[in-house]
Coordinates of C-alpha atoms in Angstrom, one line a residue:
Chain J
X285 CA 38.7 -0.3 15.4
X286 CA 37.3 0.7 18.9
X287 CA 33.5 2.1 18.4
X288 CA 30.3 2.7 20.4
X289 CA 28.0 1.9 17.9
X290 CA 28.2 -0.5 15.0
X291 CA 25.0 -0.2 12.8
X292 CA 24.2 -2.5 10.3
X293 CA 22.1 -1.0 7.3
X294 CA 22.4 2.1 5.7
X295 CA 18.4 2.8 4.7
X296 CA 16.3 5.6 6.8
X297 CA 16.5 4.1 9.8
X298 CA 20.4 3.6 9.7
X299 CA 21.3 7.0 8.6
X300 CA 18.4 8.9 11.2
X301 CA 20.1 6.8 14.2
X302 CA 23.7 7.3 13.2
X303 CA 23.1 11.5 12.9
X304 CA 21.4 11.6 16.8
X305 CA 24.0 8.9 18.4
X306 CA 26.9 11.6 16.5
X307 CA 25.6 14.3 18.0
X308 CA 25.3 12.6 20.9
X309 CA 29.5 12.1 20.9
X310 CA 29.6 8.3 20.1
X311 CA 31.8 7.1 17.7
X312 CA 29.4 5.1 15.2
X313 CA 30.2 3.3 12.2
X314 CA 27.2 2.6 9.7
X315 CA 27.7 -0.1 7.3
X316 CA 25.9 -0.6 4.2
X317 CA 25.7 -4.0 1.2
X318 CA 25.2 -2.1 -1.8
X319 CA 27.1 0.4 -3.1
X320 CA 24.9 4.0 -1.8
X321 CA 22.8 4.5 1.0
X322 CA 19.4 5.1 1.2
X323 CA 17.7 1.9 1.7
X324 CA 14.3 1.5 -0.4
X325 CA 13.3 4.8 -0.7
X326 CA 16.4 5.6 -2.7
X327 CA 14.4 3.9 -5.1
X328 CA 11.1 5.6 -5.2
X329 CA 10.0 8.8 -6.9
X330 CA 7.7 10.6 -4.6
X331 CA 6.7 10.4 -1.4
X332 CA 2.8 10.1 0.1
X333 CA 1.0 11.9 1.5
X334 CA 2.4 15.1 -0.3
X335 CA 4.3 14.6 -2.9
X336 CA 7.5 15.2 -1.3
X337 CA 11.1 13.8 -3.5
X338 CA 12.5 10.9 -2.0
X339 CA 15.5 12.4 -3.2
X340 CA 15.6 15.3 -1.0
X341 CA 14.7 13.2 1.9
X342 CA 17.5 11.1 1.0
X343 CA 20.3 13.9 0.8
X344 CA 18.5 15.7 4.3
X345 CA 19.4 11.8 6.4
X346 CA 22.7 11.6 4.5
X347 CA 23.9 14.6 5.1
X348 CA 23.6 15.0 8.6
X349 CA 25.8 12.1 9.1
X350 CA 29.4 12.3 8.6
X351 CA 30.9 10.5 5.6
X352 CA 33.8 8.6 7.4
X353 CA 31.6 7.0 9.3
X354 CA 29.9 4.9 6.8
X355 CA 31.0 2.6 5.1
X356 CA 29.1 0.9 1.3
X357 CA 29.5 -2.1 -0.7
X358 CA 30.5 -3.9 2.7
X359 CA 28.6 -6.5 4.2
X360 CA 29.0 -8.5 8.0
X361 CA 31.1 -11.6 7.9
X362 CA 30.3 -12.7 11.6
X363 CA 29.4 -11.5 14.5
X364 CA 30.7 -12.9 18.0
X365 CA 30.6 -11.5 21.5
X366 CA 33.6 -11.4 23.9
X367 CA 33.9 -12.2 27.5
X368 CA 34.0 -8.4 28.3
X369 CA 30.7 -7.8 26.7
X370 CA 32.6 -6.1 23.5
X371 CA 30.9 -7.6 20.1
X372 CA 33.2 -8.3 17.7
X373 CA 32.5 -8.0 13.7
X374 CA 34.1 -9.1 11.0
X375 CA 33.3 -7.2 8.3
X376 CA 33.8 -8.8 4.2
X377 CA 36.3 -5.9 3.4
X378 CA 38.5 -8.4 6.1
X379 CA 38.2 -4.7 8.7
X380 CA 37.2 -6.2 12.5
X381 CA 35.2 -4.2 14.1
X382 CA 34.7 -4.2 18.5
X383 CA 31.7 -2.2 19.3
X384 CA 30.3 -1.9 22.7
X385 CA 26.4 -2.0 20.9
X386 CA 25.0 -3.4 17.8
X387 CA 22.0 -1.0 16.1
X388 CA 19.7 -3.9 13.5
X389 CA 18.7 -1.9 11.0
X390 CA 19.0 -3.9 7.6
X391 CA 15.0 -3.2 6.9
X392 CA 12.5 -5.3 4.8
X393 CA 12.2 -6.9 1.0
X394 CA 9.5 -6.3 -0.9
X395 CA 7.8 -9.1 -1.8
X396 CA 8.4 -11.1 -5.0
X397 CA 5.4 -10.9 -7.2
X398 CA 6.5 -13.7 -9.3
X399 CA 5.3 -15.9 -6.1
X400 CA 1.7 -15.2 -7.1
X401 CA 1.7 -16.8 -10.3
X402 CA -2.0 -16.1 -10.6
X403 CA -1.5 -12.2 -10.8
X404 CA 0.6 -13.4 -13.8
X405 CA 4.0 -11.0 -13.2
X406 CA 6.7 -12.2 -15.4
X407 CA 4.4 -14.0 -17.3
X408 CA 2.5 -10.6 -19.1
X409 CA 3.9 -7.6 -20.4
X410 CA 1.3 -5.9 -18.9
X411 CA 1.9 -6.7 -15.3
X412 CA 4.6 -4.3 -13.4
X413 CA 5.1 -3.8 -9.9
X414 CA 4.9 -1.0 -7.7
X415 CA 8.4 -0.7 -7.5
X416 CA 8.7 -0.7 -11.7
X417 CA 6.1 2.1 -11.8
X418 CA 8.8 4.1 -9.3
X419 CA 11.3 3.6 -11.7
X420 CA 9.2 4.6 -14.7
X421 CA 8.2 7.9 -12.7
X422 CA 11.7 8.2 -12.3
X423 CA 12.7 8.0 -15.8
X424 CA 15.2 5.0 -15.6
X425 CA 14.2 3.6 -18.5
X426 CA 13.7 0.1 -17.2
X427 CA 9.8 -0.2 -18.3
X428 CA 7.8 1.6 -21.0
X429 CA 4.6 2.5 -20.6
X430 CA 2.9 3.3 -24.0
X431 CA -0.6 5.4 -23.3
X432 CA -2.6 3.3 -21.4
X433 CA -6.3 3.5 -21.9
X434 CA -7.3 1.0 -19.1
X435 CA -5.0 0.8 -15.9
X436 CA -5.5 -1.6 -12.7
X437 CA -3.8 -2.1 -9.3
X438 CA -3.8 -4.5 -7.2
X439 CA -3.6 -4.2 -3.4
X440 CA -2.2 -6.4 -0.9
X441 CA 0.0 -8.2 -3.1
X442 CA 1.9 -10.8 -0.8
X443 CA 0.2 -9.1 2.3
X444 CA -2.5 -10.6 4.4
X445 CA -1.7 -13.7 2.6
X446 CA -1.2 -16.6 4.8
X447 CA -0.7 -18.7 1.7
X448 CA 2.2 -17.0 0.3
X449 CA 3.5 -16.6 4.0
X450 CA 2.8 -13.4 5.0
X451 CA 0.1 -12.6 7.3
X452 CA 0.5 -9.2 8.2
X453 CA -0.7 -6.0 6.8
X454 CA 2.3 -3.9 5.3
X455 CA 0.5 -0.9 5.8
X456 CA 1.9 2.3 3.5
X457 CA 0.5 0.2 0.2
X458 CA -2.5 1.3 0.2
X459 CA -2.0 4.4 -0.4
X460 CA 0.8 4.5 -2.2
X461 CA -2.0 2.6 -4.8
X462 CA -3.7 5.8 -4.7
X463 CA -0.7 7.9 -4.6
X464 CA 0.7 5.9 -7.7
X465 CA -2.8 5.9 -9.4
X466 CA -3.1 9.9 -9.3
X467 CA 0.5 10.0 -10.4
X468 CA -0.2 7.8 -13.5
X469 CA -4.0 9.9 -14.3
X470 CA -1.6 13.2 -14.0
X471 CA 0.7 11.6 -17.0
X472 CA -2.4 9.5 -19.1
X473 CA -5.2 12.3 -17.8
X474 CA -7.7 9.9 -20.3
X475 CA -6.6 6.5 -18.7
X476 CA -9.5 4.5 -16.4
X477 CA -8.1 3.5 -13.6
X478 CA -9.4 0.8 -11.4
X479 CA -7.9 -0.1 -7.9
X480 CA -8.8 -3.6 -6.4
X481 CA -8.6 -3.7 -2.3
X482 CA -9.8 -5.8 0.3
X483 CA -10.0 -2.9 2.2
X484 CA -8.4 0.7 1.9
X485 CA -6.1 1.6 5.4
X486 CA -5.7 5.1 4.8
X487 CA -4.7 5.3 8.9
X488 CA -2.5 8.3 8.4
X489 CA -2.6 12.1 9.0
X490 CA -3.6 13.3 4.9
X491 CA -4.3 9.7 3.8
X492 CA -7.8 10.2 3.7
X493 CA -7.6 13.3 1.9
X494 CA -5.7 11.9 -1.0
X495 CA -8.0 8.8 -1.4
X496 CA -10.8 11.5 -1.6
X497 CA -8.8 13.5 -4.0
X498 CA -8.4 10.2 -6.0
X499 CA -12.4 9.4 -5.9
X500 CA -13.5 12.9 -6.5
X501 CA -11.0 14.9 -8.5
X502 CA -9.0 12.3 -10.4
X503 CA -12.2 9.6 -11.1
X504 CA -10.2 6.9 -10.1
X505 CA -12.6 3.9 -9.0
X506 CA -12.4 1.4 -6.4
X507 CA -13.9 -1.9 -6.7
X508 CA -13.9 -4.1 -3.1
X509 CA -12.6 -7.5 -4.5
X510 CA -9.3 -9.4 -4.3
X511 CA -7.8 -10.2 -8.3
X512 CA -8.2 -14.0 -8.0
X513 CA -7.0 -14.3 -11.5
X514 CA -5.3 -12.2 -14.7
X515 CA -4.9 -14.0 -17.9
X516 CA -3.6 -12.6 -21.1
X517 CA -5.8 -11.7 -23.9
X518 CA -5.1 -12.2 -27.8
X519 CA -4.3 -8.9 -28.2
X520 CA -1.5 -8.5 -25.6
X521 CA -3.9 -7.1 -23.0
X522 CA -4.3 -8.9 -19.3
X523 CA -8.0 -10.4 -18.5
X524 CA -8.6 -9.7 -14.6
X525 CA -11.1 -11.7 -12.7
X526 CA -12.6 -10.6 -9.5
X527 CA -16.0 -10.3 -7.3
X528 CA -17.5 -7.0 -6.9
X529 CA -18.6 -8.0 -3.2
X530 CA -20.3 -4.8 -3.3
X531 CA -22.6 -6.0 -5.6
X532 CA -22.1 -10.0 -5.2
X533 CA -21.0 -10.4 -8.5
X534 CA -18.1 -11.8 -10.6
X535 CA -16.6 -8.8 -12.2
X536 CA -13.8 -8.7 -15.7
X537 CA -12.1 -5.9 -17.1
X538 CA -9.5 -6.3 -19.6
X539 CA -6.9 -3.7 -19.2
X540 CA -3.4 -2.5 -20.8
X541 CA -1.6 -2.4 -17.6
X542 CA -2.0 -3.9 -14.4
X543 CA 0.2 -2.4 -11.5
X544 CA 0.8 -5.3 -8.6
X545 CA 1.4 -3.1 -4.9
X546 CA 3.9 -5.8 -3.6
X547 CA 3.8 -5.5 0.3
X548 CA 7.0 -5.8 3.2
X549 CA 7.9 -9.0 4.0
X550 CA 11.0 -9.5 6.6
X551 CA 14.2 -9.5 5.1
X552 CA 15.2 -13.0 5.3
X553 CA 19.2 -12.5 4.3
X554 CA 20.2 -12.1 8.1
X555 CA 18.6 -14.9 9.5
X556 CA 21.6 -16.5 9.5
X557 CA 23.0 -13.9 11.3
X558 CA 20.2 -13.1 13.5
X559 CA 20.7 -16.9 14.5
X560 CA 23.9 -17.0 15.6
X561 CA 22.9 -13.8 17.9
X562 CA 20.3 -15.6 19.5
X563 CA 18.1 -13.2 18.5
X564 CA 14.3 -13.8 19.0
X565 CA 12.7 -13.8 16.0
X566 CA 8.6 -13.1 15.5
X567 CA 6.5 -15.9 13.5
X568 CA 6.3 -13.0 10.5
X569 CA 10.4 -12.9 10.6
X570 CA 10.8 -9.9 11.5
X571 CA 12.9 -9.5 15.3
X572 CA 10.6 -9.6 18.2
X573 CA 10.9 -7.1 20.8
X574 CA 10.4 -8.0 24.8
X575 CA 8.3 -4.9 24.9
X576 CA 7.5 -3.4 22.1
X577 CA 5.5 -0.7 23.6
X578 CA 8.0 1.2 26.3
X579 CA 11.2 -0.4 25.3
X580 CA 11.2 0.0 21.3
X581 CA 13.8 -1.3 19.9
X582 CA 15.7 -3.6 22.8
X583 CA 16.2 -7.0 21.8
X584 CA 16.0 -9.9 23.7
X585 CA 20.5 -9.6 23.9
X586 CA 21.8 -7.1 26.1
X587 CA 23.7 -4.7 23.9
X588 CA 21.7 -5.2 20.7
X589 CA 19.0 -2.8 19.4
X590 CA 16.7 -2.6 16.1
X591 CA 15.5 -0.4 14.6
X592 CA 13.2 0.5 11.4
X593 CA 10.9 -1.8 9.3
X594 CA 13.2 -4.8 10.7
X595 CA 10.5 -5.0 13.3
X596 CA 7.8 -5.0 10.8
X597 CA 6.2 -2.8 8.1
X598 CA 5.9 1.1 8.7
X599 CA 5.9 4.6 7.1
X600 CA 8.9 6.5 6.6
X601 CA 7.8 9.1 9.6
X602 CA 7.3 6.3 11.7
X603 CA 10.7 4.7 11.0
X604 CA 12.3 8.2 11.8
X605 CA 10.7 8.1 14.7
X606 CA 11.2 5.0 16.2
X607 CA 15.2 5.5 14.9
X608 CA 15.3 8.2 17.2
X609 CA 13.9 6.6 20.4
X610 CA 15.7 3.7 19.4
X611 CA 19.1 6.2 19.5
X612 CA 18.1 7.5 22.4
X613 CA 17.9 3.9 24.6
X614 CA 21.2 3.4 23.0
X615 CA 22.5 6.9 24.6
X616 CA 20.7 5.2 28.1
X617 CA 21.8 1.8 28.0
X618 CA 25.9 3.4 27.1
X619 CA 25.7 5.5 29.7
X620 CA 24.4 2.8 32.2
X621 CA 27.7 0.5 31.3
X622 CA 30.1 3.6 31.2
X623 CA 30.0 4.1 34.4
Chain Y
X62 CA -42.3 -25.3 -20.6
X63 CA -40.9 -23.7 -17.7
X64 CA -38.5 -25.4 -16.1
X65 CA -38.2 -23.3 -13.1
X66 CA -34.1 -21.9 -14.1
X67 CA -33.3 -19.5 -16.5
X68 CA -29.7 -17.8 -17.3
X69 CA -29.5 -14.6 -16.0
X70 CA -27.9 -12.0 -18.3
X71 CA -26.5 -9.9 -15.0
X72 CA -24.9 -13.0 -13.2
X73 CA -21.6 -11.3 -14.4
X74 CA -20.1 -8.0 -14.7
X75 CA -18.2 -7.3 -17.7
X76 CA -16.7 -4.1 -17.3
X77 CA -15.5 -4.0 -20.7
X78 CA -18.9 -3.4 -22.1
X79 CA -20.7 -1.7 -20.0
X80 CA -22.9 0.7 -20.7
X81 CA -23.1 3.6 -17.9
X82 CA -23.8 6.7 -20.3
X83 CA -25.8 7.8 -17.2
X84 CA -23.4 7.0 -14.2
X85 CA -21.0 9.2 -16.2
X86 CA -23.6 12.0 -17.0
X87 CA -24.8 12.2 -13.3
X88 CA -21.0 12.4 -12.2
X89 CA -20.6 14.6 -14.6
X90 CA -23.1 17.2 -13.1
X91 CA -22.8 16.0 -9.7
X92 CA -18.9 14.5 -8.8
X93 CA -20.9 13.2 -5.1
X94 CA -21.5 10.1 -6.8
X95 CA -17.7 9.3 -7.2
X96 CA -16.7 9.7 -3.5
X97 CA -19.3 6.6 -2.0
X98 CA -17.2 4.4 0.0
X99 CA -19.1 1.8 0.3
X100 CA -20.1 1.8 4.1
X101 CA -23.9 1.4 3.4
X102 CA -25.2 4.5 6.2
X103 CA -27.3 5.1 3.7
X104 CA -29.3 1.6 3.1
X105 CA -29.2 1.3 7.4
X106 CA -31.2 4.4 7.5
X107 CA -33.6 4.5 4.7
X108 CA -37.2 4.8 6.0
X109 CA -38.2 3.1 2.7
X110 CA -35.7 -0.1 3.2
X111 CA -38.1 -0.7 5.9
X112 CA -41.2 -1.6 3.5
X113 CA -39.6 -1.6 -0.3
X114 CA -36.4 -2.9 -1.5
X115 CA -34.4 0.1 -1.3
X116 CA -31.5 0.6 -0.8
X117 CA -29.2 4.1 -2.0
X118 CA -25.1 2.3 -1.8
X119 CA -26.3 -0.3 -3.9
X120 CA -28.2 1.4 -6.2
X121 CA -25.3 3.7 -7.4
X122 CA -22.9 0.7 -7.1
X123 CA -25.6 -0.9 -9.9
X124 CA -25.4 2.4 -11.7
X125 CA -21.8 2.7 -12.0
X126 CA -22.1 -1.0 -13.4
X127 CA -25.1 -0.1 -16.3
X128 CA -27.4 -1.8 -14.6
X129 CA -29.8 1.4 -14.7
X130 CA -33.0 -1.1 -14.7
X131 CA -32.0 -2.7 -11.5
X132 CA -30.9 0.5 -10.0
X133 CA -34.4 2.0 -10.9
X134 CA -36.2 -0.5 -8.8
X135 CA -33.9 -0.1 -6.3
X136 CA -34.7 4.2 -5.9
X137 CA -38.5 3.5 -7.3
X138 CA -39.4 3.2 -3.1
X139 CA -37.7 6.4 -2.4
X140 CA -39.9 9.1 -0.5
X141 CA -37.1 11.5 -1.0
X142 CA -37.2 12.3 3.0
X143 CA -32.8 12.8 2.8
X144 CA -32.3 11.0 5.8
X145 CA -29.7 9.3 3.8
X146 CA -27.5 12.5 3.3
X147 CA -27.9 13.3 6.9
X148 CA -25.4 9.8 7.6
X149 CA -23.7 10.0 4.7
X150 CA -19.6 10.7 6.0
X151 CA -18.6 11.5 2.8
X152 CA -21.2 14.2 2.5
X153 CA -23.1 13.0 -0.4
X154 CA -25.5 15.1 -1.9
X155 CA -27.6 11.5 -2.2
X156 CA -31.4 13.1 -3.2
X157 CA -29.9 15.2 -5.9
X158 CA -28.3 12.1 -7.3
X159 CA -31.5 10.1 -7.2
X160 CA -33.4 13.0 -8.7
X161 CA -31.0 13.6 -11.5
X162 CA -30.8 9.7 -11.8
X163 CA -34.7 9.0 -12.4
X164 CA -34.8 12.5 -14.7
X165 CA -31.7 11.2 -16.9
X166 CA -33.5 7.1 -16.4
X167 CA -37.2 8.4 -17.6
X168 CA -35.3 10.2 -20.5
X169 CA -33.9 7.3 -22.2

């Protein structure tokens, strides 16, 4: 199979590029590992700053690009690049694909909170992660959460942490915290809730005004500390230790449920493949970009373009975004070895 | 005989038993208190911080933590002038609080 286009991951980013480079008139093919696409968000409830369903964010990408083009439950095998410049893909379904560009859009993990044994996830009942409390506003059944009189988070789990490896800041967990923490006062309205930060990034358009909403309408308080410890109590309850720098003093609350906000960390299942690429890669894992200012999204290989979370933590509008610039120095960079 | 250490009972917070019957009564009547974030305007500016430990963000920080007694001293230097609420971002309402906070402290 002859394409422009091959791109490799089926989340946001993936499914905004592949709709623009259609309607542009390339012939694209989008393949995605697991079985739907939709990337991370397919997993999440709502959305921040407004409350919007991932769901119907989900079906507006998908649906704007045409089903024959993608391809799920298929993985790459191995990428090589011919003499003529054509990149050929193996694909695990045994398909081969030659395509004259490669879009990198394969996104981020989130990071495993089992790493920070301290925080005590896996350990405790008690402890869940962001990405559990999705699923329990979703209704999956996976966790129960039985009326809750005292509820923590934690921020910055497995961000800004240059012990468990990741120094960057992933940016949208903030206030999903405080998304997640009104969401949770809507269901227990007589829970406490308690949010632990280093500091609170509400950078974007609305952020602000949800963190005030949280502080003013919904009595959620915020105590500047990092958890340096959670232990579990006799009665099945988790013991968390922290300073309230505020006041210079050691602070403890024993609470029912203690919510971890696990950040981005780069997706380390391509490296393989991002090494036989020659791909640049950044010290944080995720790809480095020549310029990352005017040319988003060009790799250091001629042909090859990212786009998405793969170059480092960001908000959904910012992913869509940068998918569609990133589409758009594809459309440049075709048309430049066209003719 | 004095040995020159003691324990202190507030070296730790235990927010399990506090005791902030008035934290909650003030926010109650006045929601302001809730929305402090911290940045400390408030202490920078206080013509009173000058002469007299006091000092507004950490006073309602204490507050929210039942120390009342250590809050107290902390608002006993206030002249009441409001220059706080003037550099306050979030708009606090900051002598109402200390007003309703020295009513509700002298009540108890």
């Amino acid at each position: 199979m002859k394409i422009d286009v091959l791109i490799i991951g089926g989340g946001p980013a993936g499914l905004k590029s592949a709709s623009l480079l259609e309607s542009l008139g390339y012939k694209i093919l989008l393949i995605e590992k697991e079985s739907t696409v939709g990337g991370h968000i397919k997993y999440w409830d709502r959305l921040f700053p407004d409350s919007t369903q991932a769901k119907e964010i989900v079906g507006n990408l998908i649906k704007d690009v045409s089903q024959s083009a993608i391809l799920t439950d298929t993985s790459v095998e191995s990428i090589a690049k011919q003499q003529d410049g054509i990149y050929n893909t193996k694909l695990s379904s045994g398909a081969t694909v030659l395509s004259s560009t490669i879009l990198l859009t394969t996104g981020f993990s989130l990071f495993p909170a089992e790493k920070k044994e301290e925080y005590g996830y896996g350990i405790y009942d008690g402890v869940i992660t962001n990405a559990l409390l999705e699923s329990f506003f979703k209704k999956e059944g996976k966790i129960t959460i039985d009326n809750p009189s005292k509820i923590g988070f934690v921020h910055c789990v497995g961000s800004r942490d240059e012990k468990a490896g990741n120094k960057q800041c992933s940016k949208v967990c903030c206030v999903t915290a405080v998304k997640q923490a009104i969401e949770l006062k809507e269901i227990f309205p007589k829970a406490e809730i308690y949010c632990f930060y280093m500091d609170l990034r509400m950078f974007g358009r609305g952020y602000e005004d949800i963190y005030l909403k949280a502080q003013a309408e919904y009595g959620i308080r915020f105590i500047r500390g990092r958890v340096s410890e959670v232990e579990g109590s006799v009665n099945g309850k988790v013991i968390v230790k922290a300073e309230d720098t505020l006041s210079s003093k050691p602070i403890k609350i024993t609470l029912d449920l203690l919510v971890l906000m696990c950040g981005m960390i780069a997706n380390k299942s391509n490296d393989k493949l991002m090494e036989s690429l020659s791909i640049k890669m950044g010290d944080d894992g995720f790809i480095h970009l020549e310029n990352p200012i005017t040319d988003i999204g060009k790799t250091n290989i001629q042909g090859i373009f990212a786009a998405g979370s793969i170059l480092g933590p960001k908000t959904l509008p910012d992913v869509i975004g940068e998918s569609s610039t990133v589409a758009f120095a594809i459309d440049k960079y075709l048309k430049n070895i066209n003719n | 005989m004095e040995f020159g250490f003691q324990l202190y009972k507030e070296q730790k917070i235990d927010l399990d038993i506090v005791q902030n019957s008035i934290f909650k009564e003030i926010s109650h009547s006045q929601p302001d208190i809730l929305k402090c974030i911290g940045c400390g305007c408030c202490t920078a500016t206080c013509t009173g911080s000058k002469f007299t430990p006091t000092e507004f963000r950490k006073a309602i920080l204490l507050l929210e933590r039942g120390l009342n007694d250590k809050a107290y001293d902390l608002l006993k230097g206030c002249m009441l002038c409001g220059k706080c609420s003037l550099v306050c971002p979030r708009g606090i309402n900051t002598r109402d609080i200390i007003l309703r906070f020295k009513k509700l402290y002298n009540q108890n």
